Amino acid sequence: MRYKTVYPGIGFQIERDKLNSKPYLLDKTDRRILNALQRDGRVQNLELAKRIGLSPSTCLRRVRLLEEAGVIRGYAALLNSAKVGIGVSVFTRVWLTGQDKETVNQFIELVKEMPQVLECHLMAGDCDFLLRVAVEDLTAYREFQMQHLTNLNIVQSVKTEIPMEEIKCTSKIEL
């Protein structure tokens, strides 16, 4: 379902697709706002407006438009996993017993309920899914794998990759 909305005071129309299948057209000011918010998601609107060179009301309106359009999905605190007792992050490749819609959807629903799974990606290629799993230690991962992955009758095989060192980890998309 597509629709156009005109926002007063902005001077342009935004066409949005409710399924988020089309990219949102960002102008230079949107990019500056998004880069600033990615650096500091807690910045007050007054300070953000000052950094961007907008009035506070215009800045707030633009941020809200970016939120409504789904460009900004949310705000979060980035934690140091080791400081909160999560010392191991592994990558787990999962092969299912079948690639039919029912099996895939069943796995997706099960994974959504697993708090240890930070990321889940449906893959094209060798495996069916790639997971990023965060746990206290390797013993906890082994327990997670046995209880939550290999215990599922729809999982055919699991292979785990253990990173030796984190070189780069960011959530920032440079715009």
Short mmCIF file of N, CA and C in Angstrom, two decimals:
data_model
loop_
_atom_site.label_atom_id
_atom_site.label_comp_id
_atom_site.label_asym_id
_atom_site.label_seq_id
_atom_site.Cartn_x
_atom_site.Cartn_y
_atom_site.Cartn_z
N MET A 1 0.85 -1.17 0.00
CA MET A 1 0.00 0.00 0.00
C MET A 1 0.90 1.23 0.00
N ARG A 2 0.82 2.03 -1.03
CA ARG A 2 1.66 3.22 -1.14
C ARG A 2 0.79 4.45 -1.02
N TYR A 3 1.34 5.50 -0.45
CA TYR A 3 0.61 6.75 -0.32
C TYR A 3 1.60 7.89 -0.24
N LYS A 4 1.12 9.07 -0.60
CA LYS A 4 1.95 10.27 -0.53
C LYS A 4 1.42 11.17 0.56
N THR A 5 2.32 11.79 1.25
CA THR A 5 1.95 12.71 2.31
C THR A 5 2.71 14.01 2.11
N VAL A 6 2.03 15.11 2.27
CA VAL A 6 2.69 16.42 2.21
C VAL A 6 2.80 16.93 3.64
N TYR A 7 4.01 17.26 4.06
CA TYR A 7 4.23 17.78 5.40
C TYR A 7 4.47 19.28 5.31
N PRO A 8 3.59 20.09 5.93
CA PRO A 8 3.73 21.54 5.86
C PRO A 8 5.05 21.99 6.48
N GLY A 9 5.63 22.99 5.91
CA GLY A 9 6.86 23.56 6.44
C GLY A 9 8.12 22.86 5.96
N ILE A 10 7.99 21.70 5.34
CA ILE A 10 9.16 20.99 4.86
C ILE A 10 9.38 21.28 3.38
N GLY A 11 8.30 21.40 2.65
CA GLY A 11 8.41 21.80 1.25
C GLY A 11 8.64 20.66 0.28
N PHE A 12 8.38 19.40 0.66
CA PHE A 12 8.48 18.31 -0.29
C PHE A 12 7.50 17.21 0.09
N GLN A 13 7.23 16.33 -0.87
CA GLN A 13 6.32 15.21 -0.62
C GLN A 13 7.14 13.97 -0.32
N ILE A 14 6.59 13.11 0.52
CA ILE A 14 7.25 11.86 0.84
C ILE A 14 6.35 10.73 0.38
N GLU A 15 6.89 9.82 -0.42
CA GLU A 15 6.15 8.65 -0.81
C GLU A 15 6.69 7.49 0.01
N ARG A 16 5.78 6.84 0.74
CA ARG A 16 6.19 5.75 1.60
C ARG A 16 5.48 4.47 1.19
N ASP A 17 6.15 3.39 1.37
CA ASP A 17 5.59 2.08 1.13
C ASP A 17 5.47 1.42 2.49
N LYS A 18 4.26 1.04 2.88
CA LYS A 18 4.05 0.46 4.21
C LYS A 18 4.87 -0.79 4.43
N LEU A 19 5.26 -1.48 3.39
CA LEU A 19 6.07 -2.69 3.54
C LEU A 19 7.57 -2.37 3.60
N ASN A 20 7.92 -1.10 3.57
CA ASN A 20 9.32 -0.65 3.64
C ASN A 20 10.19 -1.26 2.54
N SER A 21 9.61 -1.54 1.38
CA SER A 21 10.39 -2.15 0.33
C SER A 21 11.14 -1.12 -0.52
N LYS A 22 10.79 0.13 -0.42
CA LYS A 22 11.47 1.17 -1.19
C LYS A 22 12.29 2.02 -0.25
N PRO A 23 13.48 2.42 -0.70
CA PRO A 23 14.28 3.32 0.12
C PRO A 23 13.59 4.67 0.30
N TYR A 24 13.79 5.24 1.45
CA TYR A 24 13.28 6.57 1.76
C TYR A 24 14.24 7.57 1.12
N LEU A 25 13.72 8.57 0.45
CA LEU A 25 14.58 9.56 -0.20
C LEU A 25 15.10 10.55 0.84
N LEU A 26 16.38 10.45 1.12
CA LEU A 26 17.02 11.31 2.12
C LEU A 26 17.67 12.50 1.44
N ASP A 27 17.47 13.68 2.01
CA ASP A 27 18.21 14.83 1.51
C ASP A 27 19.43 15.05 2.42
N LYS A 28 20.20 16.08 2.12
CA LYS A 28 21.44 16.34 2.86
C LYS A 28 21.16 16.59 4.35
N THR A 29 20.09 17.28 4.65
CA THR A 29 19.75 17.57 6.05
C THR A 29 19.36 16.29 6.78
N ASP A 30 18.57 15.43 6.14
CA ASP A 30 18.22 14.14 6.75
C ASP A 30 19.48 13.36 7.08
N ARG A 31 20.42 13.33 6.15
CA ARG A 31 21.67 12.58 6.37
C ARG A 31 22.46 13.16 7.54
N ARG A 32 22.49 14.47 7.65
CA ARG A 32 23.20 15.09 8.76
C ARG A 32 22.53 14.76 10.08
N ILE A 33 21.21 14.78 10.10
CA ILE A 33 20.45 14.42 11.31
C ILE A 33 20.75 12.97 11.69
N LEU A 34 20.66 12.07 10.73
CA LEU A 34 20.88 10.65 11.00
C LEU A 34 22.30 10.37 11.45
N ASN A 35 23.28 10.99 10.84
CA ASN A 35 24.67 10.81 11.27
C ASN A 35 24.86 11.30 12.70
N ALA A 36 24.28 12.44 13.03
CA ALA A 36 24.39 12.98 14.39
C ALA A 36 23.72 12.07 15.41
N LEU A 37 22.54 11.55 15.07
CA LEU A 37 21.82 10.66 15.99
C LEU A 37 22.54 9.32 16.15
N GLN A 38 23.21 8.85 15.10
CA GLN A 38 23.98 7.62 15.22
C GLN A 38 25.20 7.80 16.13
N ARG A 39 25.77 8.99 16.11
CA ARG A 39 26.91 9.27 17.00
C ARG A 39 26.44 9.40 18.44
N ASP A 40 25.27 10.02 18.65
CA ASP A 40 24.76 10.25 20.00
C ASP A 40 23.23 10.25 19.96
N GLY A 41 22.65 9.10 20.23
CA GLY A 41 21.19 8.96 20.19
C GLY A 41 20.49 9.66 21.34
N ARG A 42 21.26 10.12 22.33
CA ARG A 42 20.66 10.80 23.49
C ARG A 42 20.70 12.32 23.37
N VAL A 43 21.20 12.82 22.25
CA VAL A 43 21.32 14.27 22.08
C VAL A 43 19.93 14.91 22.18
N GLN A 44 19.85 16.00 22.91
CA GLN A 44 18.60 16.74 23.05
C GLN A 44 18.28 17.44 21.72
N ASN A 45 17.00 17.61 21.44
CA ASN A 45 16.59 18.23 20.19
C ASN A 45 17.20 19.62 20.00
N LEU A 46 17.27 20.39 21.06
CA LEU A 46 17.83 21.74 20.97
C LEU A 46 19.28 21.70 20.49
N GLU A 47 20.07 20.78 21.05
CA GLU A 47 21.47 20.63 20.66
C GLU A 47 21.58 20.08 19.25
N LEU A 48 20.73 19.11 18.90
CA LEU A 48 20.74 18.54 17.56
C LEU A 48 20.42 19.62 16.53
N ALA A 49 19.41 20.42 16.79
CA ALA A 49 19.02 21.50 15.87
C ALA A 49 20.19 22.46 15.67
N LYS A 50 20.89 22.77 16.75
CA LYS A 50 22.04 23.68 16.68
C LYS A 50 23.15 23.08 15.80
N ARG A 51 23.43 21.81 15.99
CA ARG A 51 24.49 21.12 15.21
C ARG A 51 24.14 21.07 13.72
N ILE A 52 22.86 20.89 13.42
CA ILE A 52 22.41 20.73 12.03
C ILE A 52 22.17 22.08 11.36
N GLY A 53 21.88 23.10 12.18
CA GLY A 53 21.58 24.41 11.63
C GLY A 53 20.12 24.60 11.29
N LEU A 54 19.24 24.01 12.10
CA LEU A 54 17.80 24.14 11.91
C LEU A 54 17.18 24.75 13.16
N SER A 55 15.96 25.23 13.02
CA SER A 55 15.22 25.66 14.21
C SER A 55 14.83 24.39 14.96
N PRO A 56 14.67 24.46 16.28
CA PRO A 56 14.29 23.27 17.04
C PRO A 56 12.99 22.62 16.57
N SER A 57 12.00 23.42 16.21
CA SER A 57 10.73 22.84 15.77
C SER A 57 10.88 22.10 14.44
N THR A 58 11.63 22.68 13.50
CA THR A 58 11.85 22.03 12.21
C THR A 58 12.66 20.76 12.39
N CYS A 59 13.66 20.81 13.25
CA CYS A 59 14.50 19.64 13.51
C CYS A 59 13.66 18.51 14.10
N LEU A 60 12.85 18.82 15.09
CA LEU A 60 12.01 17.82 15.73
C LEU A 60 11.03 17.22 14.73
N ARG A 61 10.46 18.05 13.89
CA ARG A 61 9.51 17.58 12.87
C ARG A 61 10.20 16.61 11.91
N ARG A 62 11.41 16.94 11.51
CA ARG A 62 12.13 16.07 10.58
C ARG A 62 12.51 14.75 11.24
N VAL A 63 12.93 14.79 12.49
CA VAL A 63 13.26 13.55 13.21
C VAL A 63 12.01 12.68 13.31
N ARG A 64 10.88 13.28 13.64
CA ARG A 64 9.63 12.51 13.74
C ARG A 64 9.23 11.90 12.40
N LEU A 65 9.45 12.63 11.31
CA LEU A 65 9.16 12.08 9.98
C LEU A 65 10.04 10.87 9.69
N LEU A 66 11.31 10.97 10.07
CA LEU A 66 12.24 9.85 9.86
C LEU A 66 11.82 8.64 10.71
N GLU A 67 11.32 8.90 11.90
CA GLU A 67 10.83 7.82 12.75
C GLU A 67 9.57 7.18 12.15
N GLU A 68 8.62 8.02 11.75
CA GLU A 68 7.36 7.53 11.18
C GLU A 68 7.59 6.73 9.91
N ALA A 69 8.57 7.13 9.11
CA ALA A 69 8.86 6.45 7.86
C ALA A 69 9.63 5.15 8.09
N GLY A 70 10.04 4.90 9.31
CA GLY A 70 10.77 3.68 9.60
C GLY A 70 12.26 3.76 9.33
N VAL A 71 12.74 4.96 8.95
CA VAL A 71 14.19 5.14 8.74
C VAL A 71 14.90 4.98 10.07
N ILE A 72 14.36 5.61 11.11
CA ILE A 72 14.85 5.42 12.47
C ILE A 72 13.96 4.35 13.09
N ARG A 73 14.55 3.18 13.36
CA ARG A 73 13.77 2.07 13.90
C ARG A 73 13.60 2.14 15.40
N GLY A 74 14.49 2.85 16.08
CA GLY A 74 14.42 2.95 17.53
C GLY A 74 15.73 3.48 18.07
N TYR A 75 15.81 3.55 19.39
CA TYR A 75 16.99 4.04 20.07
C TYR A 75 17.38 3.01 21.12
N ALA A 76 18.68 2.83 21.32
CA ALA A 76 19.12 1.82 22.28
C ALA A 76 20.46 2.21 22.88
N ALA A 77 20.72 1.67 24.06
CA ALA A 77 22.03 1.81 24.68
C ALA A 77 22.89 0.65 24.18
N LEU A 78 24.11 0.93 23.76
CA LEU A 78 25.02 -0.11 23.31
C LEU A 78 25.84 -0.57 24.51
N LEU A 79 25.73 -1.84 24.85
CA LEU A 79 26.37 -2.36 26.04
C LEU A 79 27.71 -3.01 25.74
N ASN A 80 28.59 -2.98 26.71
CA ASN A 80 29.84 -3.73 26.66
C ASN A 80 29.49 -5.12 27.17
N SER A 81 29.42 -6.10 26.28
CA SER A 81 28.93 -7.42 26.64
C SER A 81 29.77 -8.07 27.75
N ALA A 82 31.08 -7.88 27.72
CA ALA A 82 31.94 -8.48 28.75
C ALA A 82 31.62 -7.90 30.13
N LYS A 83 31.28 -6.62 30.19
CA LYS A 83 30.98 -5.97 31.47
C LYS A 83 29.67 -6.46 32.08
N VAL A 84 28.78 -7.02 31.25
CA VAL A 84 27.51 -7.52 31.77
C VAL A 84 27.49 -9.05 31.81
N GLY A 85 28.67 -9.67 31.72
CA GLY A 85 28.78 -11.11 31.88
C GLY A 85 28.49 -11.94 30.65
N ILE A 86 28.45 -11.31 29.49
CA ILE A 86 28.26 -12.04 28.23
C ILE A 86 29.61 -12.03 27.53
N GLY A 87 30.40 -13.07 27.78
CA GLY A 87 31.79 -13.08 27.32
C GLY A 87 32.03 -13.70 25.97
N VAL A 88 31.01 -14.35 25.39
CA VAL A 88 31.22 -15.06 24.13
C VAL A 88 30.13 -14.69 23.14
N SER A 89 30.54 -14.36 21.95
CA SER A 89 29.62 -14.13 20.84
C SER A 89 30.08 -15.05 19.72
N VAL A 90 29.19 -15.93 19.27
CA VAL A 90 29.56 -16.88 18.22
C VAL A 90 28.62 -16.72 17.03
N PHE A 91 29.07 -17.23 15.90
CA PHE A 91 28.27 -17.25 14.69
C PHE A 91 27.88 -18.69 14.44
N THR A 92 26.61 -18.92 14.26
CA THR A 92 26.10 -20.28 14.12
C THR A 92 25.37 -20.41 12.79
N ARG A 93 25.83 -21.36 11.99
CA ARG A 93 25.17 -21.65 10.73
C ARG A 93 24.21 -22.81 10.96
N VAL A 94 22.99 -22.66 10.46
CA VAL A 94 21.95 -23.65 10.69
C VAL A 94 21.41 -24.14 9.35
N TRP A 95 21.32 -25.46 9.24
CA TRP A 95 20.68 -26.10 8.09
C TRP A 95 19.40 -26.74 8.58
N LEU A 96 18.29 -26.48 7.90
CA LEU A 96 17.01 -27.05 8.27
C LEU A 96 16.77 -28.37 7.51
N THR A 97 15.79 -29.13 7.96
CA THR A 97 15.45 -30.39 7.30
C THR A 97 14.76 -30.15 5.95
N GLY A 98 14.24 -28.94 5.76
CA GLY A 98 13.60 -28.58 4.50
C GLY A 98 13.55 -27.07 4.36
N GLN A 99 13.38 -26.60 3.15
CA GLN A 99 13.31 -25.16 2.92
C GLN A 99 11.89 -24.71 2.56
N ASP A 100 10.91 -25.54 2.88
CA ASP A 100 9.52 -25.16 2.60
C ASP A 100 9.11 -24.04 3.55
N LYS A 101 8.07 -23.33 3.15
CA LYS A 101 7.61 -22.15 3.88
C LYS A 101 7.28 -22.47 5.34
N GLU A 102 6.61 -23.58 5.58
CA GLU A 102 6.20 -23.95 6.94
C GLU A 102 7.42 -24.18 7.85
N THR A 103 8.42 -24.90 7.36
CA THR A 103 9.62 -25.18 8.15
C THR A 103 10.39 -23.90 8.44
N VAL A 104 10.58 -23.09 7.42
CA VAL A 104 11.32 -21.83 7.58
C VAL A 104 10.59 -20.92 8.57
N ASN A 105 9.30 -20.75 8.40
CA ASN A 105 8.53 -19.88 9.30
C ASN A 105 8.52 -20.41 10.73
N GLN A 106 8.47 -21.72 10.89
CA GLN A 106 8.51 -22.31 12.23
C GLN A 106 9.85 -21.99 12.90
N PHE A 107 10.95 -22.12 12.15
CA PHE A 107 12.27 -21.81 12.72
C PHE A 107 12.35 -20.33 13.09
N ILE A 108 11.87 -19.47 12.22
CA ILE A 108 11.89 -18.03 12.48
C ILE A 108 11.14 -17.71 13.77
N GLU A 109 9.97 -18.26 13.94
CA GLU A 109 9.18 -18.00 15.15
C GLU A 109 9.89 -18.51 16.41
N LEU A 110 10.51 -19.67 16.32
CA LEU A 110 11.24 -20.21 17.46
C LEU A 110 12.44 -19.34 17.83
N VAL A 111 13.17 -18.89 16.82
CA VAL A 111 14.37 -18.07 17.06
C VAL A 111 14.01 -16.73 17.68
N LYS A 112 12.87 -16.18 17.31
CA LYS A 112 12.44 -14.90 17.88
C LYS A 112 12.28 -14.98 19.40
N GLU A 113 12.05 -16.17 19.92
CA GLU A 113 11.85 -16.36 21.35
C GLU A 113 13.15 -16.68 22.10
N MET A 114 14.27 -16.71 21.40
CA MET A 114 15.55 -17.06 22.01
C MET A 114 16.35 -15.79 22.29
N PRO A 115 16.40 -15.34 23.54
CA PRO A 115 17.09 -14.08 23.84
C PRO A 115 18.59 -14.12 23.57
N GLN A 116 19.17 -15.29 23.51
CA GLN A 116 20.61 -15.41 23.23
C GLN A 116 20.94 -15.06 21.78
N VAL A 117 19.95 -15.16 20.91
CA VAL A 117 20.16 -14.87 19.48
C VAL A 117 19.99 -13.37 19.27
N LEU A 118 21.11 -12.72 18.98
CA LEU A 118 21.09 -11.27 18.74
C LEU A 118 20.74 -10.94 17.30
N GLU A 119 21.15 -11.80 16.40
CA GLU A 119 20.86 -11.60 14.97
C GLU A 119 20.49 -12.93 14.35
N CYS A 120 19.57 -12.89 13.42
CA CYS A 120 19.18 -14.08 12.65
C CYS A 120 18.99 -13.65 11.21
N HIS A 121 19.71 -14.29 10.32
CA HIS A 121 19.65 -13.94 8.90
C HIS A 121 19.29 -15.18 8.08
N LEU A 122 18.26 -15.07 7.26
CA LEU A 122 17.93 -16.10 6.28
C LEU A 122 18.95 -15.95 5.16
N MET A 123 19.61 -17.04 4.83
CA MET A 123 20.75 -16.96 3.91
C MET A 123 20.44 -17.57 2.55
N ALA A 124 21.11 -17.04 1.54
CA ALA A 124 21.19 -17.69 0.24
C ALA A 124 22.59 -18.28 0.21
N GLY A 125 22.72 -19.51 -0.21
CA GLY A 125 24.04 -20.13 -0.22
C GLY A 125 24.04 -21.43 0.52
N ASP A 126 25.14 -21.71 1.20
CA ASP A 126 25.37 -23.02 1.81
C ASP A 126 24.39 -23.35 2.93
N CYS A 127 24.25 -22.47 3.92
CA CYS A 127 23.37 -22.75 5.06
C CYS A 127 22.02 -22.04 4.88
N ASP A 128 21.07 -22.40 5.72
CA ASP A 128 19.76 -21.78 5.65
C ASP A 128 19.69 -20.49 6.48
N PHE A 129 20.31 -20.51 7.66
CA PHE A 129 20.29 -19.35 8.56
C PHE A 129 21.67 -19.12 9.15
N LEU A 130 21.97 -17.86 9.41
CA LEU A 130 23.18 -17.48 10.13
C LEU A 130 22.72 -16.72 11.37
N LEU A 131 23.15 -17.19 12.53
CA LEU A 131 22.78 -16.58 13.79
C LEU A 131 24.02 -15.98 14.45
N ARG A 132 23.82 -14.88 15.17
CA ARG A 132 24.85 -14.38 16.09
C ARG A 132 24.28 -14.60 17.48
N VAL A 133 24.98 -15.40 18.25
CA VAL A 133 24.53 -15.81 19.56
C VAL A 133 25.48 -15.27 20.62
N ALA A 134 24.95 -14.67 21.67
CA ALA A 134 25.76 -14.13 22.76
C ALA A 134 25.39 -14.82 24.06
N VAL A 135 26.40 -15.38 24.72
CA VAL A 135 26.21 -16.11 25.97
C VAL A 135 27.38 -15.85 26.92
N GLU A 136 27.26 -16.37 28.13
CA GLU A 136 28.27 -16.14 29.16
C GLU A 136 29.63 -16.72 28.78
N ASP A 137 29.63 -17.97 28.34
CA ASP A 137 30.88 -18.66 28.02
C ASP A 137 30.59 -19.82 27.07
N LEU A 138 31.62 -20.59 26.70
CA LEU A 138 31.43 -21.69 25.75
C LEU A 138 30.56 -22.80 26.32
N THR A 139 30.62 -23.01 27.62
CA THR A 139 29.75 -24.01 28.24
C THR A 139 28.29 -23.60 28.07
N ALA A 140 28.00 -22.34 28.28
CA ALA A 140 26.63 -21.82 28.10
C ALA A 140 26.21 -21.94 26.64
N TYR A 141 27.14 -21.71 25.71
CA TYR A 141 26.79 -21.85 24.30
C TYR A 141 26.46 -23.30 23.97
N ARG A 142 27.29 -24.21 24.46
CA ARG A 142 27.05 -25.63 24.19
C ARG A 142 25.67 -26.05 24.71
N GLU A 143 25.33 -25.58 25.89
CA GLU A 143 24.03 -25.87 26.47
C GLU A 143 22.91 -25.28 25.60
N PHE A 144 23.10 -24.02 25.16
CA PHE A 144 22.12 -23.37 24.28
C PHE A 144 21.95 -24.17 23.00
N GLN A 145 23.06 -24.58 22.40
CA GLN A 145 23.02 -25.32 21.14
C GLN A 145 22.25 -26.64 21.32
N MET A 146 22.53 -27.35 22.39
CA MET A 146 21.87 -28.65 22.61
C MET A 146 20.38 -28.49 22.95
N GLN A 147 20.06 -27.50 23.78
CA GLN A 147 18.68 -27.35 24.23
C GLN A 147 17.78 -26.62 23.24
N HIS A 148 18.36 -25.67 22.50
CA HIS A 148 17.52 -24.81 21.67
C HIS A 148 17.69 -24.97 20.17
N LEU A 149 18.77 -25.56 19.72
CA LEU A 149 18.97 -25.70 18.27
C LEU A 149 18.92 -27.15 17.83
N THR A 150 19.88 -27.95 18.26
CA THR A 150 19.92 -29.34 17.78
C THR A 150 18.77 -30.17 18.33
N ASN A 151 18.09 -29.67 19.32
CA ASN A 151 16.93 -30.35 19.90
C ASN A 151 15.68 -30.17 19.03
N LEU A 152 15.70 -29.23 18.11
CA LEU A 152 14.55 -28.97 17.24
C LEU A 152 14.51 -30.01 16.12
N ASN A 153 13.36 -30.63 15.90
CA ASN A 153 13.27 -31.65 14.86
C ASN A 153 13.38 -31.08 13.45
N ILE A 154 13.28 -29.77 13.29
CA ILE A 154 13.41 -29.15 11.96
C ILE A 154 14.84 -28.75 11.65
N VAL A 155 15.75 -28.89 12.61
CA VAL A 155 17.15 -28.54 12.40
C VAL A 155 17.92 -29.81 12.03
N GLN A 156 18.54 -29.76 10.87
CA GLN A 156 19.31 -30.91 10.37
C GLN A 156 20.74 -30.86 10.89
N SER A 157 21.34 -29.65 10.85
CA SER A 157 22.75 -29.53 11.20
C SER A 157 23.04 -28.12 11.70
N VAL A 158 24.06 -28.05 12.58
CA VAL A 158 24.50 -26.77 13.14
C VAL A 158 26.02 -26.74 13.10
N LYS A 159 26.58 -25.66 12.62
CA LYS A 159 28.04 -25.45 12.64
C LYS A 159 28.30 -24.12 13.31
N THR A 160 29.26 -24.10 14.20
CA THR A 160 29.55 -22.91 14.98
C THR A 160 30.91 -22.35 14.62
N GLU A 161 30.97 -21.05 14.42
CA GLU A 161 32.22 -20.33 14.18
C GLU A 161 32.49 -19.48 15.40
N ILE A 162 33.67 -19.61 15.98
CA ILE A 162 34.02 -18.87 17.18
C ILE A 162 35.07 -17.81 16.83
N PRO A 163 34.71 -16.54 16.92
CA PRO A 163 35.68 -15.48 16.61
C PRO A 163 36.80 -15.45 17.65
N MET A 164 38.00 -15.23 17.18
CA MET A 164 39.15 -15.14 18.08
C MET A 164 39.30 -13.73 18.64
N GLU A 165 38.96 -12.73 17.83
CA GLU A 165 39.10 -11.34 18.25
C GLU A 165 38.10 -10.49 17.47
N GLU A 166 37.45 -9.57 18.16
CA GLU A 166 36.54 -8.65 17.48
C GLU A 166 37.37 -7.49 16.94
N ILE A 167 37.36 -7.32 15.64
CA ILE A 167 38.15 -6.27 15.00
C ILE A 167 37.30 -5.01 14.82
N LYS A 168 36.09 -5.18 14.37
CA LYS A 168 35.20 -4.05 14.16
C LYS A 168 33.78 -4.49 14.44
N CYS A 169 33.06 -3.67 15.18
CA CYS A 169 31.65 -3.92 15.46
C CYS A 169 30.97 -2.58 15.58
N THR A 170 30.11 -2.27 14.65
CA THR A 170 29.42 -0.98 14.68
C THR A 170 27.99 -1.16 14.21
N SER A 171 27.14 -0.27 14.64
CA SER A 171 25.78 -0.24 14.12
C SER A 171 25.57 1.00 13.26
N LYS A 172 26.62 1.80 13.12
CA LYS A 172 26.52 3.07 12.38
C LYS A 172 26.60 2.82 10.88
N ILE A 173 25.62 3.39 10.15
CA ILE A 173 25.62 3.36 8.70
C ILE A 173 26.05 4.74 8.25
N GLU A 174 27.17 4.83 7.59
CA GLU A 174 27.68 6.14 7.16
C GLU A 174 26.84 6.67 6.01
N LEU A 175 26.30 7.87 6.20
CA LEU A 175 25.42 8.48 5.18
C LEU A 175 26.06 9.72 4.59
#
